[in-house]
Coordinates of C-alpha atoms in Angstrom, one line a residue:
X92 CA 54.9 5.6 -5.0
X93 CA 56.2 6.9 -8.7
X94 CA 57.3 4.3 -10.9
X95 CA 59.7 6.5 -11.8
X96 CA 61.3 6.6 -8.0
X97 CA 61.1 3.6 -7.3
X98 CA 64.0 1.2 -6.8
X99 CA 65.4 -0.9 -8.9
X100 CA 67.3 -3.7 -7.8
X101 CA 69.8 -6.0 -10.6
X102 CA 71.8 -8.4 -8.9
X103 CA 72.8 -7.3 -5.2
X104 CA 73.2 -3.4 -6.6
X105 CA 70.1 -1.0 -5.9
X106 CA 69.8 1.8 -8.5
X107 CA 67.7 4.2 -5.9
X108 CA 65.5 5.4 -8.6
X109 CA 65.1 4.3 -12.5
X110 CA 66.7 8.0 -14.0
X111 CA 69.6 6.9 -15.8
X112 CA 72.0 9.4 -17.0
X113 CA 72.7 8.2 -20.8
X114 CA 76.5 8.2 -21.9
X115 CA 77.5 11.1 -23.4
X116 CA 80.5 11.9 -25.7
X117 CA 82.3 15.7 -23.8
X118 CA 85.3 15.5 -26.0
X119 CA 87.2 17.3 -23.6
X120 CA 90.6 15.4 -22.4
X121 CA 92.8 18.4 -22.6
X122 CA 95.9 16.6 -23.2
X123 CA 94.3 13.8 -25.9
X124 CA 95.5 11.5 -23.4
X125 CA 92.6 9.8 -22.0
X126 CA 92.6 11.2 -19.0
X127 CA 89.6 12.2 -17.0
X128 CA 89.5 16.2 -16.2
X129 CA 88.1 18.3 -13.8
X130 CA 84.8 19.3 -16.6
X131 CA 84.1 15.2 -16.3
X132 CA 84.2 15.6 -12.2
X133 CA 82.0 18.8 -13.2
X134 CA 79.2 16.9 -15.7
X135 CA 79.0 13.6 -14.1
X136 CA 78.9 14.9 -10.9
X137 CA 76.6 17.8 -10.9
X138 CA 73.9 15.1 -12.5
X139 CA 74.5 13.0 -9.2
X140 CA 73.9 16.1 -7.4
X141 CA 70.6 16.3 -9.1
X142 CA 69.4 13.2 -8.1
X143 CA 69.8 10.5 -11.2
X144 CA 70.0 7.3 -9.8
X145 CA 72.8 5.9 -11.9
X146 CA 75.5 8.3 -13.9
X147 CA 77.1 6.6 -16.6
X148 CA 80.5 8.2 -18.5
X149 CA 80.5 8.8 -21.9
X150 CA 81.9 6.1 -24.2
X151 CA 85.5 5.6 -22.6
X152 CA 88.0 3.8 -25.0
X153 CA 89.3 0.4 -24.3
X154 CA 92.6 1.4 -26.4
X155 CA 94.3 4.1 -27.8
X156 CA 93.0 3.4 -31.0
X157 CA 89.3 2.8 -30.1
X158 CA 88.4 6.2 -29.1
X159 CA 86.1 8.6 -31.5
X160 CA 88.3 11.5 -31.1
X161 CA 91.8 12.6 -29.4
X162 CA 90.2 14.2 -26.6
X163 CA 87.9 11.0 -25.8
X164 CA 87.9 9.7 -22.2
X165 CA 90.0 6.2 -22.0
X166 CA 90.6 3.6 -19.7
X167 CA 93.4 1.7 -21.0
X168 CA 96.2 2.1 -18.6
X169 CA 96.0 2.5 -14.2
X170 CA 96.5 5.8 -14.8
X171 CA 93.0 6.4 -16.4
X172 CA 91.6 4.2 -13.4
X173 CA 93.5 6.7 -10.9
X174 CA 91.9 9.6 -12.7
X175 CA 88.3 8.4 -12.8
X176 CA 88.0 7.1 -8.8
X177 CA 87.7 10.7 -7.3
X178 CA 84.6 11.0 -10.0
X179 CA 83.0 7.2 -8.8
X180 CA 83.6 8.2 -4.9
X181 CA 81.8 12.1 -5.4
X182 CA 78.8 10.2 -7.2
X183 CA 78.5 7.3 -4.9
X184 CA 78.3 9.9 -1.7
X185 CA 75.8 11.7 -3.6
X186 CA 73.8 8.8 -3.7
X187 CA 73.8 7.9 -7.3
X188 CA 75.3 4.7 -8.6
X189 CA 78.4 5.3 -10.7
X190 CA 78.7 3.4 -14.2
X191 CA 80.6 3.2 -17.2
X192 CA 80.5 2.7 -20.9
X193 CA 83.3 0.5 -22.2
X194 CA 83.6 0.8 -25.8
X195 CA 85.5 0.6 -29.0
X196 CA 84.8 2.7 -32.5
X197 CA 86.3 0.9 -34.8
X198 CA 86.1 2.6 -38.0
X199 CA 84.4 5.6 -36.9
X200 CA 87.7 6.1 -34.8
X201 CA 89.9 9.2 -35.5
X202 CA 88.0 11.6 -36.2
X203 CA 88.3 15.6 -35.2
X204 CA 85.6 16.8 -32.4
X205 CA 82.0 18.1 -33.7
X206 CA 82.6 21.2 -33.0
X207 CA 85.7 21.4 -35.1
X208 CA 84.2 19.7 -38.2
X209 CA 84.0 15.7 -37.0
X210 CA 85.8 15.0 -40.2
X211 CA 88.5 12.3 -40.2
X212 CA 92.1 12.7 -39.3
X213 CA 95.3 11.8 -40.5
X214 CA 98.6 11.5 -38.8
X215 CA 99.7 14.5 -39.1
X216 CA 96.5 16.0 -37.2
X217 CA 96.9 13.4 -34.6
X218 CA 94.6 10.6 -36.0
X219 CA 95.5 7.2 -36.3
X220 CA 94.9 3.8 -38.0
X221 CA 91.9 2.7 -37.9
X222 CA 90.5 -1.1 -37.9
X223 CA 87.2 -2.7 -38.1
X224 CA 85.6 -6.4 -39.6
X225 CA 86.9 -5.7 -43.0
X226 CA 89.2 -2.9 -44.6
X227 CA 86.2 -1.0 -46.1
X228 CA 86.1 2.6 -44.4
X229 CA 83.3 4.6 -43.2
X230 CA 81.6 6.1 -46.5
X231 CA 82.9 9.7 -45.5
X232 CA 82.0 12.2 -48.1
X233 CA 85.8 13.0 -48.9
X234 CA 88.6 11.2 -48.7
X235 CA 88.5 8.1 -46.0
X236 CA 91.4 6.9 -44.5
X237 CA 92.6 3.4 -44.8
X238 CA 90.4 1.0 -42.6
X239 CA 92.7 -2.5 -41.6
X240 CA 91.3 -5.3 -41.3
X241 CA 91.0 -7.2 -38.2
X242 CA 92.7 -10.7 -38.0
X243 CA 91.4 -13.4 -36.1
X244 CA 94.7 -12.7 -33.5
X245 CA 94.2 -9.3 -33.5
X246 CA 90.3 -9.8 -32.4
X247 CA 91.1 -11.3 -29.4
X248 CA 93.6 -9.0 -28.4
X249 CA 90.5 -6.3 -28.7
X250 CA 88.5 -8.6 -26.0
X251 CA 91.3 -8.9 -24.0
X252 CA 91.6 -4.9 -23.8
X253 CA 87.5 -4.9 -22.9
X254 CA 88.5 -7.4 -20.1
X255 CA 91.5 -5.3 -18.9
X256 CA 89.6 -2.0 -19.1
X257 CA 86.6 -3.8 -17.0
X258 CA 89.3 -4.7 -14.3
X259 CA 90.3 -1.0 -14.1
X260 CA 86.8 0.2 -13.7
X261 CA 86.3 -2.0 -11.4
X262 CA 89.5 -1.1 -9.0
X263 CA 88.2 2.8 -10.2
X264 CA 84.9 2.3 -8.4
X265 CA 82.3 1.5 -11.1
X266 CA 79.4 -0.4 -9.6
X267 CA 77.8 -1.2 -13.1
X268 CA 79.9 -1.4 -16.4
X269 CA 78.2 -1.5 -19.9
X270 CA 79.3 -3.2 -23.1
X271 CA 79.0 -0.4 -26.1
X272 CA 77.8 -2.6 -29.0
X273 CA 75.8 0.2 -30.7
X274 CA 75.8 3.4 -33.4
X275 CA 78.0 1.7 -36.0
X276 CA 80.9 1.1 -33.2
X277 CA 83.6 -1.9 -33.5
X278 CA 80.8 -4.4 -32.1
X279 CA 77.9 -3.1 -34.0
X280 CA 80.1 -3.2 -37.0
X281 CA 80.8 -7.3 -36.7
X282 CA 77.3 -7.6 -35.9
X283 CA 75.9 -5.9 -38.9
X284 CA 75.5 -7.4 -42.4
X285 CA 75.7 -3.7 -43.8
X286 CA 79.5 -4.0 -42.6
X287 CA 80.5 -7.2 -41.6
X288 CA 81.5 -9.5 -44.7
X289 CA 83.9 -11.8 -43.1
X290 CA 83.6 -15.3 -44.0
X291 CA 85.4 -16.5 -41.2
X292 CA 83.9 -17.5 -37.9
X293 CA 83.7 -13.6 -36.5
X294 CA 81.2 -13.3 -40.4
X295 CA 78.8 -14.6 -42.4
X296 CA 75.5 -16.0 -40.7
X297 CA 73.9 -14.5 -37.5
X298 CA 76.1 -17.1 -35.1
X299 CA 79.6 -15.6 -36.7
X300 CA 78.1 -11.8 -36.9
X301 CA 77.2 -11.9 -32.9
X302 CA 80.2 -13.9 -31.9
X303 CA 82.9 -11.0 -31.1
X304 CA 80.0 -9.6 -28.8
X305 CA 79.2 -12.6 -26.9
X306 CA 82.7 -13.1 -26.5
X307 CA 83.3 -9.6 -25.2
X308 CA 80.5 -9.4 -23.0
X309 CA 81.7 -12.8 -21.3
X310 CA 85.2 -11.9 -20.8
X311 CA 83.4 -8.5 -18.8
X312 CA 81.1 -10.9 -17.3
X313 CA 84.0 -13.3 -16.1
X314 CA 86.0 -10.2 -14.4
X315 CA 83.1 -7.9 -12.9
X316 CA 81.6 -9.0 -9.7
X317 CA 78.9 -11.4 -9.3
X318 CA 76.8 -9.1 -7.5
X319 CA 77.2 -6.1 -9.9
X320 CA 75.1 -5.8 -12.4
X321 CA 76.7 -5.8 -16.6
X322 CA 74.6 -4.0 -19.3
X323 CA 75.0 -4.1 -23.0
X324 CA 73.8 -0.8 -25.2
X325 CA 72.7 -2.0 -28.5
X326 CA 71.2 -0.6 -31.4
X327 CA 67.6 -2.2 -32.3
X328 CA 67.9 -2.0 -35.5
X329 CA 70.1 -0.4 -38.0
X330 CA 67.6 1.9 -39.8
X331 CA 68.3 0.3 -43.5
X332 CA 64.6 -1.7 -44.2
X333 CA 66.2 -1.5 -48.1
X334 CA 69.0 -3.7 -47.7
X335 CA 70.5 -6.9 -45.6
X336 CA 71.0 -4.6 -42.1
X337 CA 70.9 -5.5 -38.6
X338 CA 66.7 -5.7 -37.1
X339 CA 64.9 -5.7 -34.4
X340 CA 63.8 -9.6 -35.0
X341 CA 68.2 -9.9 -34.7
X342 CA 67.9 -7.7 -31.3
X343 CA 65.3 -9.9 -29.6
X344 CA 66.9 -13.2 -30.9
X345 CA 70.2 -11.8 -29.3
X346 CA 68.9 -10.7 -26.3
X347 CA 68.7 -13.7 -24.1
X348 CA 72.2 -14.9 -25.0
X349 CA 74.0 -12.3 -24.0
X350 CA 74.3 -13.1 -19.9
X351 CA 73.5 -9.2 -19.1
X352 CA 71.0 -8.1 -16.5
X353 CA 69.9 -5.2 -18.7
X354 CA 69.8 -4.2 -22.3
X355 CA 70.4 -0.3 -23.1
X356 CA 68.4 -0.1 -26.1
X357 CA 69.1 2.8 -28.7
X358 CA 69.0 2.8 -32.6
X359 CA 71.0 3.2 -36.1
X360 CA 74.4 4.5 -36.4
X361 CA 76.0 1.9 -39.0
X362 CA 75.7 4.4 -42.0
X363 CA 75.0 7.9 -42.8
X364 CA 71.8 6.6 -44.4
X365 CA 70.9 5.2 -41.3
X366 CA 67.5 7.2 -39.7
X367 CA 64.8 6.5 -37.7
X368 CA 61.6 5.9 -39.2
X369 CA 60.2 8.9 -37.1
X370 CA 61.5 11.3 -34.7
X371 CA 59.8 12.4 -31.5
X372 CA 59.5 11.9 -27.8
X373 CA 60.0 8.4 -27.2
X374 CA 61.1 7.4 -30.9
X375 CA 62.8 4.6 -29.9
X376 CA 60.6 3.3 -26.7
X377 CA 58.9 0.6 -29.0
X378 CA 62.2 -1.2 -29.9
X379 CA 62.8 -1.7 -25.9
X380 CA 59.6 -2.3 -25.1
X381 CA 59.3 -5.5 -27.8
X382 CA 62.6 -7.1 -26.5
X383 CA 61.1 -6.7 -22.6
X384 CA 58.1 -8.5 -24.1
X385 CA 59.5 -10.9 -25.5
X386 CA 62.8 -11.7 -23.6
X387 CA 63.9 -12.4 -20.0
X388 CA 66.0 -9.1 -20.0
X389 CA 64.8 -6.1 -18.1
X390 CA 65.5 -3.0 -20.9
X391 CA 66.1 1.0 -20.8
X392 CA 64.8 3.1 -23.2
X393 CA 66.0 5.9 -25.0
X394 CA 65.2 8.4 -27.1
X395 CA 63.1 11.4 -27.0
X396 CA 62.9 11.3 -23.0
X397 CA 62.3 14.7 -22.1
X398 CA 59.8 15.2 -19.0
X399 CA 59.0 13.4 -16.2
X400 CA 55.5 12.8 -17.1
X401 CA 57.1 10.6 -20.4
X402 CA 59.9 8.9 -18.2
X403 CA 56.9 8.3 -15.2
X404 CA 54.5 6.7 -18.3
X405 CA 57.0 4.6 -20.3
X406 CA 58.0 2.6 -16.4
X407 CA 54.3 2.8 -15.1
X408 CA 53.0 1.5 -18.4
X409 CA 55.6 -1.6 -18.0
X410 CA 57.5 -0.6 -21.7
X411 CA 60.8 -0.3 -19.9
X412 CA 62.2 -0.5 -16.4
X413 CA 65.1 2.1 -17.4
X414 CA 64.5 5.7 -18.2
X415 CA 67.8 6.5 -20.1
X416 CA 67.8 10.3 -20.5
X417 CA 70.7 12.1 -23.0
X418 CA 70.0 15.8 -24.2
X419 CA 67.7 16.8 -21.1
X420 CA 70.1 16.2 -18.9
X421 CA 72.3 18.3 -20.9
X422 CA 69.8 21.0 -20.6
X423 CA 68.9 20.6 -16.4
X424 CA 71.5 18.8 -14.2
X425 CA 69.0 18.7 -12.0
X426 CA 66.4 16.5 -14.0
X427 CA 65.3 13.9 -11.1
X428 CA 65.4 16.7 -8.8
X429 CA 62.6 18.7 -11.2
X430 CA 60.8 15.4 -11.8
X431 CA 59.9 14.7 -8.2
X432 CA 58.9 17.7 -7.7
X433 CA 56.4 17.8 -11.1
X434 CA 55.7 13.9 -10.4
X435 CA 54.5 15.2 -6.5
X436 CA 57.2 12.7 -5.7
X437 CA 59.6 14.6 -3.5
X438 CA 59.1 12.6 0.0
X439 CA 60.6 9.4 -2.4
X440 CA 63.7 11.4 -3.3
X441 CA 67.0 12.4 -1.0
X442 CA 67.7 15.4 -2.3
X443 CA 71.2 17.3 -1.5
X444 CA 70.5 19.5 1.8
X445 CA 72.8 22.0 0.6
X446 CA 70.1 22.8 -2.2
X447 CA 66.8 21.9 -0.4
X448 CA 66.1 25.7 0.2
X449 CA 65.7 25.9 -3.7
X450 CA 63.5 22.7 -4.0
X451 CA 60.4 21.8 -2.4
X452 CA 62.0 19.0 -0.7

């Protein structure tokens, strides 16, 4: 058997095989409401029909406020729950394991989509007020609008929308939920020197900086079921070896304390400056791969995943136990399908018998 098609088992949830569909920003809620639309059935879907074993939503805003863009998927009322079941029930008959990314951007929020710029917007262009650790703003070339300031009250209001929006997914038919604490989001920004400043107990030393995220990722904890499995994206390290910055020694300190049954590991984010140290297929593999050495926590890596002979390596080499793939699913739906096929792997996959004519299944 593949490593690659085998299953993976977290809790009492069985991922069939270890192709994970990495969340992806589509930027397309028509109405800037939140709500899920027929091109998210579409994306999410047609990856299930091409065989990952667990589909994950883009990052999908715990409030209003915490989404990237207007047209940003959102879970913050039973309305957003309604719209997202039918996409959980056509991916779970599929086969696939349906999962989504709760998250918050902070500072980054309000902004207009990439293809229209990704430049921040005011009021009057349907942006909104922005908050994050302290009232500095994201170092936009122009003009940045006003950043507030999170108070110690208004923090825990934020966790208790990450706890509301975890009870929706639930009643909308996630099986696996994950905590977005990465790419210089809300909870990257508290747990970042680069950006968190505070002196009060959310600030200051390591304990203060990861606070907010231990917090949130209990409250999820507390509310999702104990047989279904919670993940936490994170990024490794924030890129910035010149200055105080979040690092890979933080990540693997962390790790452990977080109570999560897997750790999405991705990179940078925090500040334009922010890049990797090199580029490439599997650019980020060695930051997951140290934290699975060196933790309990069973990791996913990211970054540069683009055949199945890499994804097959990384989990038969024991450097991950995830293979998170972003862009090449963007490019082929139908990425598992391909890889069993390359991998000689097809008796291990169930592949939709509406398509098996066109696979060698």
């Amino acid at each position: 058997m593949t490593r690659l098609f085998s299953p993976l088992d977290l809790r009492d949830t069985t991922i069939p095989n270890r192709v994970m569909v990495s969340p992806m920003c589509q930027y397309s809620c028509e109405q800037r409401d939140g709500l899920a639309t027929d091109w998210h059935r579409t994306h999410l879907g047609s990856r299930a029909v091409g065989g990952a074993g667990l589909v994950m939503t883009e990052a999908t805003a715990v409030e209003p406020r915490g989404r990237i863009s207007p047209e940003d998927l959102g879970i913050w009322s039973d309305e957003h729950a309604d719209a997202l079941r039918p996409i959980t029930e056509f991916v779970r008959e599929q086969g696939s394991v349906p999962a989504i990314q709760l998250a918050h951007a902070g500072r980054k929020a309000a902004t207009s989509r990439p293809w229209d710029g990704h430049d921040p917007l005011g009021p009057d262009e349907g942006g909104w007020a922005v908050v994050g650790p302290t009232d500095e703003p994201w170092p936009y070339e122009g003009e940045a609008p006003p950043t507030e300031r999170l108070s110690v009250e208004e923090i825990e209001s934020v966790i208790d929308s990450f706890r509301t929006a975890a009870e929706r997914a639930l009643n909308a038919g996630f099986e696996v939920t994950e905590v977005h604490a990465a790419h210089g989001y809300l909870l990257h920004e508290f747990l970042s020197p680069v950006t968190n400043t505070r002196e009060d107990d959310y600030g200051g030393d390591f304990e203060g900086r990861t606070r907010l995220l231990r917090e949130v990722t209990q409250t999820v904890r507390d509310v999702w079921p104990d047989e279904k499995p919670v993940f936490v994206r994170i990024s490794a390290t924030d890129w910035l070896p010149d200055r105080e910055s979040w690092t890979l020694d933080d990540s693997v300190r962390l790790a452990d304390r977080l109570g999560v049954d897997l750790l999405d590991v991705s990179g940078g984010g925090i500040h334009p400056d922010s890049r990797p140290e090199q580029a490439g297929p599997n650019y980020q593999v060695r930051y997951a791969e140290r934290i699975r050495e060196e933790t309990d926590l069973q990791v996913g890596a990211v970054g540069g995943i683009t055949t199945p002979e890499q994804a097959e390596a990384l989990l038969a080499n024991e450097r991950a136990d995830l293979a998170i793939v972003g862009r090449e699913h963007l490019r082929d739906p139908y990425f598992a399908l391909h890889a069993a096929e390359t991998l000689d792997a097809t008796e291990e996959v169930e592949s939709p018998p509406q398509y098996r004519r066109a696979f060698g299944f």
